[in-house]
mmCIF file of C-alpha atoms in Angstrom:
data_model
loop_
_atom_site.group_PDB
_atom_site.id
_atom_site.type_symbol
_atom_site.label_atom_id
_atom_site.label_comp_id
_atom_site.label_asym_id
_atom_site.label_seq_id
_atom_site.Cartn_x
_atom_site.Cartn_y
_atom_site.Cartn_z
ATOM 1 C CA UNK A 156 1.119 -3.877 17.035
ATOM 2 C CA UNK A 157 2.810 -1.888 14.290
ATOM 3 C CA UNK A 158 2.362 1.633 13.276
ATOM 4 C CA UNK A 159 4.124 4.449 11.284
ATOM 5 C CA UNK A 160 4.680 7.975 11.475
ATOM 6 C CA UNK A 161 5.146 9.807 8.285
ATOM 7 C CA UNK A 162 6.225 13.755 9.330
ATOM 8 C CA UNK A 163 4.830 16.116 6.510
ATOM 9 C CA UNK A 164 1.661 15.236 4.465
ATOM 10 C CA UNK A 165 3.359 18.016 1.855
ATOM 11 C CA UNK A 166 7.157 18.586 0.866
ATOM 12 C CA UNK A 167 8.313 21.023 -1.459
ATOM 13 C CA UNK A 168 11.727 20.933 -3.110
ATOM 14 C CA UNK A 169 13.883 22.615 -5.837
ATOM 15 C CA UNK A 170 14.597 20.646 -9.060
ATOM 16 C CA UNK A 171 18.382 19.462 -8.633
ATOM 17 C CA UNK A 172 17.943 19.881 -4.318
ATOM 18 C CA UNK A 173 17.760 17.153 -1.696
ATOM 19 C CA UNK A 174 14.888 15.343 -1.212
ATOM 20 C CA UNK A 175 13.932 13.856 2.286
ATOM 21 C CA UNK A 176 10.986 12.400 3.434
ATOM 22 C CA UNK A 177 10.480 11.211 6.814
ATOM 23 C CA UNK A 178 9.418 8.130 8.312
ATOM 24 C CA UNK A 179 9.346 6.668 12.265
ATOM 25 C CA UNK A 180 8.007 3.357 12.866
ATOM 26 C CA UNK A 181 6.619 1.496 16.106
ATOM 27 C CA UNK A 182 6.651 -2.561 16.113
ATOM 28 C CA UNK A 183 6.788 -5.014 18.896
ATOM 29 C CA UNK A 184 8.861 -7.500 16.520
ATOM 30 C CA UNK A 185 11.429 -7.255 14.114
ATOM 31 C CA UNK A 186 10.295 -5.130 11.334
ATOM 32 C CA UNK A 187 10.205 -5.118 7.607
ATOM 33 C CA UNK A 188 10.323 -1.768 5.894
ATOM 34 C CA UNK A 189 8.802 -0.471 2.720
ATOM 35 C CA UNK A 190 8.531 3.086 0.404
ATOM 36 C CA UNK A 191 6.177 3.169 -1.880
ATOM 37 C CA UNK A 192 5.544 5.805 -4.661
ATOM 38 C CA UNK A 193 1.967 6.297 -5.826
ATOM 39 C CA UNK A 194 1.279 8.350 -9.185
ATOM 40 C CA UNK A 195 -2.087 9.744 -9.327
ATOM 41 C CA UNK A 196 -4.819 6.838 -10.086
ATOM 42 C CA UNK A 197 -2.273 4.326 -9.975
ATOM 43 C CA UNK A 198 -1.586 1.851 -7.631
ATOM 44 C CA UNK A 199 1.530 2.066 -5.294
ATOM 45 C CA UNK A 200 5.162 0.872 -6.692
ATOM 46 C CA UNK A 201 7.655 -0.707 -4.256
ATOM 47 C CA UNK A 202 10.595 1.810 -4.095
ATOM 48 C CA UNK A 203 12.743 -0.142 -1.907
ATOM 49 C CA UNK A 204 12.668 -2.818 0.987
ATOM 50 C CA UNK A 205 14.460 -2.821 4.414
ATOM 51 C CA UNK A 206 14.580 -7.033 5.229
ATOM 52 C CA UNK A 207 17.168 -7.394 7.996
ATOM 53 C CA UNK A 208 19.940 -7.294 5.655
ATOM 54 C CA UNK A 209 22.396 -4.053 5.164
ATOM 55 C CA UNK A 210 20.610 -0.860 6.915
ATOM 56 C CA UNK A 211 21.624 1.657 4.078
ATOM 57 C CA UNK A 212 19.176 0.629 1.707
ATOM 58 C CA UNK A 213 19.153 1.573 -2.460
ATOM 59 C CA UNK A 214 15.883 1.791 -4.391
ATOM 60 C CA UNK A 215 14.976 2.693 -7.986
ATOM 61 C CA UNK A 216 15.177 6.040 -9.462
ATOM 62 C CA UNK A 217 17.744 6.927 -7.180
ATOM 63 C CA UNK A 218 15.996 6.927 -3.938
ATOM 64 C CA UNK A 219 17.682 5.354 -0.710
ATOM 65 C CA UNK A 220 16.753 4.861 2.641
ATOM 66 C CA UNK A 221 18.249 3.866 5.833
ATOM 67 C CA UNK A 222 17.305 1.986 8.953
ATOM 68 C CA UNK A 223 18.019 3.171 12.212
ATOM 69 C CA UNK A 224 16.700 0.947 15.252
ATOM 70 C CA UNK A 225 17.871 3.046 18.147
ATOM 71 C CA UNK A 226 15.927 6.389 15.905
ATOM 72 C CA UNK A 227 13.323 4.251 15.172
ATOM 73 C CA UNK A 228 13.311 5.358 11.587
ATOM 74 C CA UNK A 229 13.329 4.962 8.085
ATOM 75 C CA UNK A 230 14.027 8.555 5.929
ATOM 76 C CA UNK A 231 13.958 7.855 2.486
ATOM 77 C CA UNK A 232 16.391 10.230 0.503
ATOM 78 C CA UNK A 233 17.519 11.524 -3.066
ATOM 79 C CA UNK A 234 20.148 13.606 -3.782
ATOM 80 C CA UNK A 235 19.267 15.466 -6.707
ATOM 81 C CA UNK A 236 14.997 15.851 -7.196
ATOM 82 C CA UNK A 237 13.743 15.748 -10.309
ATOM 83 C CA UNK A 238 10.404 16.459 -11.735
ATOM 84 C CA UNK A 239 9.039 13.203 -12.756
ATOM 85 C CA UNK A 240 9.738 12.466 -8.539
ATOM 86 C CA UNK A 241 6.503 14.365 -7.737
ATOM 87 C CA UNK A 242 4.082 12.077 -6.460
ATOM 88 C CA UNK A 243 2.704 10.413 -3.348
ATOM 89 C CA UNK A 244 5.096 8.392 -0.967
ATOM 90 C CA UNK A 245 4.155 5.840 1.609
ATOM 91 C CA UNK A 246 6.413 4.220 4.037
ATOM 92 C CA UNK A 247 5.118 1.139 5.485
ATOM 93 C CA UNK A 248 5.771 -1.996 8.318
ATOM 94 C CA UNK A 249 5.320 -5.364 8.457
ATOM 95 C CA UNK A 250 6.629 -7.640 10.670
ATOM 96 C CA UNK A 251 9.782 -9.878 9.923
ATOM 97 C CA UNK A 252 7.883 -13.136 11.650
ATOM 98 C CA UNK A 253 5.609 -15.319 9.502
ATOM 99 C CA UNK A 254 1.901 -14.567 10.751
ATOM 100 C CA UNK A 255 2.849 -10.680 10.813
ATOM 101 C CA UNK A 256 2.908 -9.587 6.898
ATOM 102 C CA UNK A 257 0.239 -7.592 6.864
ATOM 103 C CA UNK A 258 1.465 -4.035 5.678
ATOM 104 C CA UNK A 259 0.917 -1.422 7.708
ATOM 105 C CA UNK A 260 1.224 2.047 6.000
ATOM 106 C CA UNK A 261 2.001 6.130 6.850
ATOM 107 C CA UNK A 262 -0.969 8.670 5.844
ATOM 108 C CA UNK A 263 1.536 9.628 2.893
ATOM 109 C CA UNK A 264 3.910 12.538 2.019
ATOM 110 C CA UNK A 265 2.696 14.348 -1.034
ATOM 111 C CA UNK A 266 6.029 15.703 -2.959
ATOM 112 C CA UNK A 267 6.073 18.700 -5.190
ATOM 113 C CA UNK A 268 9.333 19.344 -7.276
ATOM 114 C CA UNK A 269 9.642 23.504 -7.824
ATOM 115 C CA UNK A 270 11.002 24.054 -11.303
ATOM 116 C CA UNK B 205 6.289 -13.322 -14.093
ATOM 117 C CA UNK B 206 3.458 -12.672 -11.472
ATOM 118 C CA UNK B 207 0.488 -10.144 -12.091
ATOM 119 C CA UNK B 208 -2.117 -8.495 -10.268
ATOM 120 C CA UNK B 209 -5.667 -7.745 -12.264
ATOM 121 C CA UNK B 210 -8.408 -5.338 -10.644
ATOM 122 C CA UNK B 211 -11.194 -3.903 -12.368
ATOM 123 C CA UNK B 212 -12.849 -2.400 -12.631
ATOM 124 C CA UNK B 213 -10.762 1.096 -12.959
ATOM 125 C CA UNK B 214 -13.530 3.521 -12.162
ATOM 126 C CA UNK B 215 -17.142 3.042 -11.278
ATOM 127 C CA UNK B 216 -19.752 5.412 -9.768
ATOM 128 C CA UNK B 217 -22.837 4.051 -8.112
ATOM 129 C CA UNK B 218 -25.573 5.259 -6.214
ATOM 130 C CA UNK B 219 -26.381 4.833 -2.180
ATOM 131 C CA UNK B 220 -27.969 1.764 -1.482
ATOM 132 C CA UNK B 221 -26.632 -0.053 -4.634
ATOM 133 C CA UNK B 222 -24.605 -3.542 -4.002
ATOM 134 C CA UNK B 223 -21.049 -3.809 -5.196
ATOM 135 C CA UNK B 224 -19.206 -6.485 -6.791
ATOM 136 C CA UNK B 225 -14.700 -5.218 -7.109
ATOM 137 C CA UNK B 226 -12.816 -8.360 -8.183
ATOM 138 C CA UNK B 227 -9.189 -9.081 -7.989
ATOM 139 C CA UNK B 228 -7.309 -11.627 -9.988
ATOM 140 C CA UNK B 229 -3.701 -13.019 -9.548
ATOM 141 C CA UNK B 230 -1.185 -14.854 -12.235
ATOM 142 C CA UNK B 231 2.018 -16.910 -12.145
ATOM 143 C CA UNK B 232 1.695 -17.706 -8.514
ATOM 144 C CA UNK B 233 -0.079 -19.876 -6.416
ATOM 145 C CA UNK B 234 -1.305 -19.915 -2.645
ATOM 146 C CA UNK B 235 -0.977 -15.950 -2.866
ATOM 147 C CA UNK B 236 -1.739 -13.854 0.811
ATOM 148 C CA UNK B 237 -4.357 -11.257 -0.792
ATOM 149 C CA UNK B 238 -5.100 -7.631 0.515
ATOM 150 C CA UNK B 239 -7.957 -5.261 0.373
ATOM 151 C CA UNK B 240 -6.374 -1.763 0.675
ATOM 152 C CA UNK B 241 -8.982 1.753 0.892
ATOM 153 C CA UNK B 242 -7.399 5.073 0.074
ATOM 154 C CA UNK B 243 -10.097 7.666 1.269
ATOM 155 C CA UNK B 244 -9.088 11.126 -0.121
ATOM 156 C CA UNK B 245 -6.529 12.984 2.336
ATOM 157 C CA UNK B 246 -5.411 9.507 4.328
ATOM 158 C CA UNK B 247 -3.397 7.015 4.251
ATOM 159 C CA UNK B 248 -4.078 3.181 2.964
ATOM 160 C CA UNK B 249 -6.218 1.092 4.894
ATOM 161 C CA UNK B 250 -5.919 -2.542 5.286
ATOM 162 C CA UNK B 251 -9.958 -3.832 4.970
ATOM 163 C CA UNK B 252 -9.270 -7.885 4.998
ATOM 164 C CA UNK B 253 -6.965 -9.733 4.258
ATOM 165 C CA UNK B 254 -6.882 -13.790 3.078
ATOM 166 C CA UNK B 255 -4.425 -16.550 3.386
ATOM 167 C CA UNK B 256 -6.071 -19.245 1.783
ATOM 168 C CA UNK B 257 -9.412 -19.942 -0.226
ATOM 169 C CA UNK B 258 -12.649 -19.330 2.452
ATOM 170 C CA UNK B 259 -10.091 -17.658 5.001
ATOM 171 C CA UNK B 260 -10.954 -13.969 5.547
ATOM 172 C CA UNK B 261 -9.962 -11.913 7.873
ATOM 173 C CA UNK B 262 -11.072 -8.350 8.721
ATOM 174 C CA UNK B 263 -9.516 -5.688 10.134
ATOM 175 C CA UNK B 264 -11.968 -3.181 10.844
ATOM 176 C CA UNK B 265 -15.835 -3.496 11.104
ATOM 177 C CA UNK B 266 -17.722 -1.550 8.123
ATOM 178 C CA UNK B 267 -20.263 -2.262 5.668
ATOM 179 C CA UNK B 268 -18.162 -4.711 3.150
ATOM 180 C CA UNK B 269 -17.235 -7.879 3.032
ATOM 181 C CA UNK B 270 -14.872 -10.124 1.175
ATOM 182 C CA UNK B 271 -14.396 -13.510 -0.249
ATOM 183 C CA UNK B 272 -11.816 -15.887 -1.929
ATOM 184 C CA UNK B 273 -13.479 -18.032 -3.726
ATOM 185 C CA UNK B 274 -10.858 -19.381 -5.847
ATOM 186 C CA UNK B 275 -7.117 -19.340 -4.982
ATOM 187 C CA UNK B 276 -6.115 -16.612 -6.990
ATOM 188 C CA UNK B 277 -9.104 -14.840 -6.410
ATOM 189 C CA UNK B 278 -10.265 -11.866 -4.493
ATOM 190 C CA UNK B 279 -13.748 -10.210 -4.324
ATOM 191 C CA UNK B 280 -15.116 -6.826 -2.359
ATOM 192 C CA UNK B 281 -18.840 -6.901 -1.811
ATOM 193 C CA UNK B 282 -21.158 -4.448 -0.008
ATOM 194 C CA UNK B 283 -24.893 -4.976 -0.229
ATOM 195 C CA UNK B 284 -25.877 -1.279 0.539
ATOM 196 C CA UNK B 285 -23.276 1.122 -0.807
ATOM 197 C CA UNK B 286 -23.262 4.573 1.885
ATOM 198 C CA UNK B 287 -21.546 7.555 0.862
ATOM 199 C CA UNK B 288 -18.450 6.772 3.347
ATOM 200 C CA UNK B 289 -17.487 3.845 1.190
ATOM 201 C CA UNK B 290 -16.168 6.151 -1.779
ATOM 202 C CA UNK B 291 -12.421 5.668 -1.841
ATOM 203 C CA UNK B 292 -9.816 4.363 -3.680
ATOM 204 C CA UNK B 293 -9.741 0.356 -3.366
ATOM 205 C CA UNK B 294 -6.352 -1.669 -3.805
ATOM 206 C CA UNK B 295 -6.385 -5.019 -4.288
ATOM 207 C CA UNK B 296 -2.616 -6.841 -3.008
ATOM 208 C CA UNK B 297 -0.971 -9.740 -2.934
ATOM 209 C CA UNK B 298 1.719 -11.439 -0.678
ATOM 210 C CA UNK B 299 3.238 -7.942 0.404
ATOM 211 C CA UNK B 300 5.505 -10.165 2.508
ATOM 212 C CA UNK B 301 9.008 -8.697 2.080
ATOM 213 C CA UNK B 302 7.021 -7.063 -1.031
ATOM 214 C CA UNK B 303 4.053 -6.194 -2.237
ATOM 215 C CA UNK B 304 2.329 -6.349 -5.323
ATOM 216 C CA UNK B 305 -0.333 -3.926 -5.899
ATOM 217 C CA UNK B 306 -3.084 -4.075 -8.552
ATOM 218 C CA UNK B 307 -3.747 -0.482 -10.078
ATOM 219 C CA UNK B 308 -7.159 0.048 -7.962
ATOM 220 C CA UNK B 309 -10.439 0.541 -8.576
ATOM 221 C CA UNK B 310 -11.624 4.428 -7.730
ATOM 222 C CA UNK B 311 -15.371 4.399 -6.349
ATOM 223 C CA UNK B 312 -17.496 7.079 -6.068
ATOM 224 C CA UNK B 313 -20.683 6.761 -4.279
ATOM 225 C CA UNK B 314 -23.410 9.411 -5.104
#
């Protein structure tokens, strides 16, 4: 079973200030790990993609996350926040076995960028 | 390049009135598809999910249903529309390692 925790439906943050938006996971296997960044009436756009490989992960638009098994976590991160960043972001699991891709997401983290 | 269709965009129907939400892929074949529901305030919901044509799988009971009836296509039915079913409905394909969402069809039940 796989589940995630996203702390904060609503962050505020200062254009130019550090964004951070929090994520825990639970799975029984090895996870996958996912951001997503919904505009409104859109669907969702892969930010960037935590496969096993290096845990410091980079993303579009300047967003990066990184995986920490013993936190159980996956904060995604941006130094600088600009305006067009305000929007919804999901973090998601799936697992890293074949047979366990479904996508399970976060209730969201709605971010608002303070001029 | 692959692509993800889903129409329709909006659509607003009354209570008790079937529905027909169809989901198309391109430039891939064999796809895993998803059935996502965004209700207003939560998160996304995984509805069913299909791993071959006739293969459907559902993940929580409710008053829809889904078929494959082509490879590379998805369909979300309801006979009876109730008020509960208004959402936001995305339609995904083999989100293993990454996924590929279509840009959702926003129901409104009245």
């Amino acid at each position: 079973a796989q589940s995630v925790t996203q702390l904060g439906s609503h962050v505020s943050v200062s254009e130019g200030a550090l964004v951070l938006l929090r994520c825990n996971y639970s799975s029984s296997v090895p996870p996958y790990l996912f951001w997503y960044v919904q505009y409104p009436n859109q669907g969702l756009q892969l930010l960037l993609k935590y496969t096993s490989a290096a845990t410091l992960v980079k993303g579009i638009n300047g967003f990066e996350a990184e995986f920490k098994k013993s936190e159980t976590s996956f904060h995604l991160t941006k130094p600088s926040a600009h305006m067009s960043d305000a929007a919804e972001y999901f973090c998601a699991v799936s697992g890293a076995n074949f047979g366990n891709e479904k996508l399970t997401f976060g209730t969201g983290t709605r971010l608002t960028i303070i001029p | 390049s692959q692509t993800i269709h889903q129409w329709p965009a909006t659509l607003v129907q009354p209570v008790g009135s079937p529905l027909s939400l169809e989901c198309t892929v391109e430039g891939t074949s064999n796809p895993n598809l998803y059935w996502y529901r965004q209700a207003a305030g939560r998160g996304l919901q995984l509805l069913f999910y299909s791993v071959g044509i006739g293969q459907i799988s559902s993940e929580v009971p409710q008053n829809l249903s889904a078929s494959r009836p082509q490879d590379r296509q998805f369909i979300l039915s309801s006979k009876k529309l109730l008020l509960s079913d208004s959402g936001f409905y995305l339609c995904a394909w083999s989100p293993r390692a990454q996924g590929h969402f279509g840009s959702g069809t926003r129901l409104t039940v009245v």
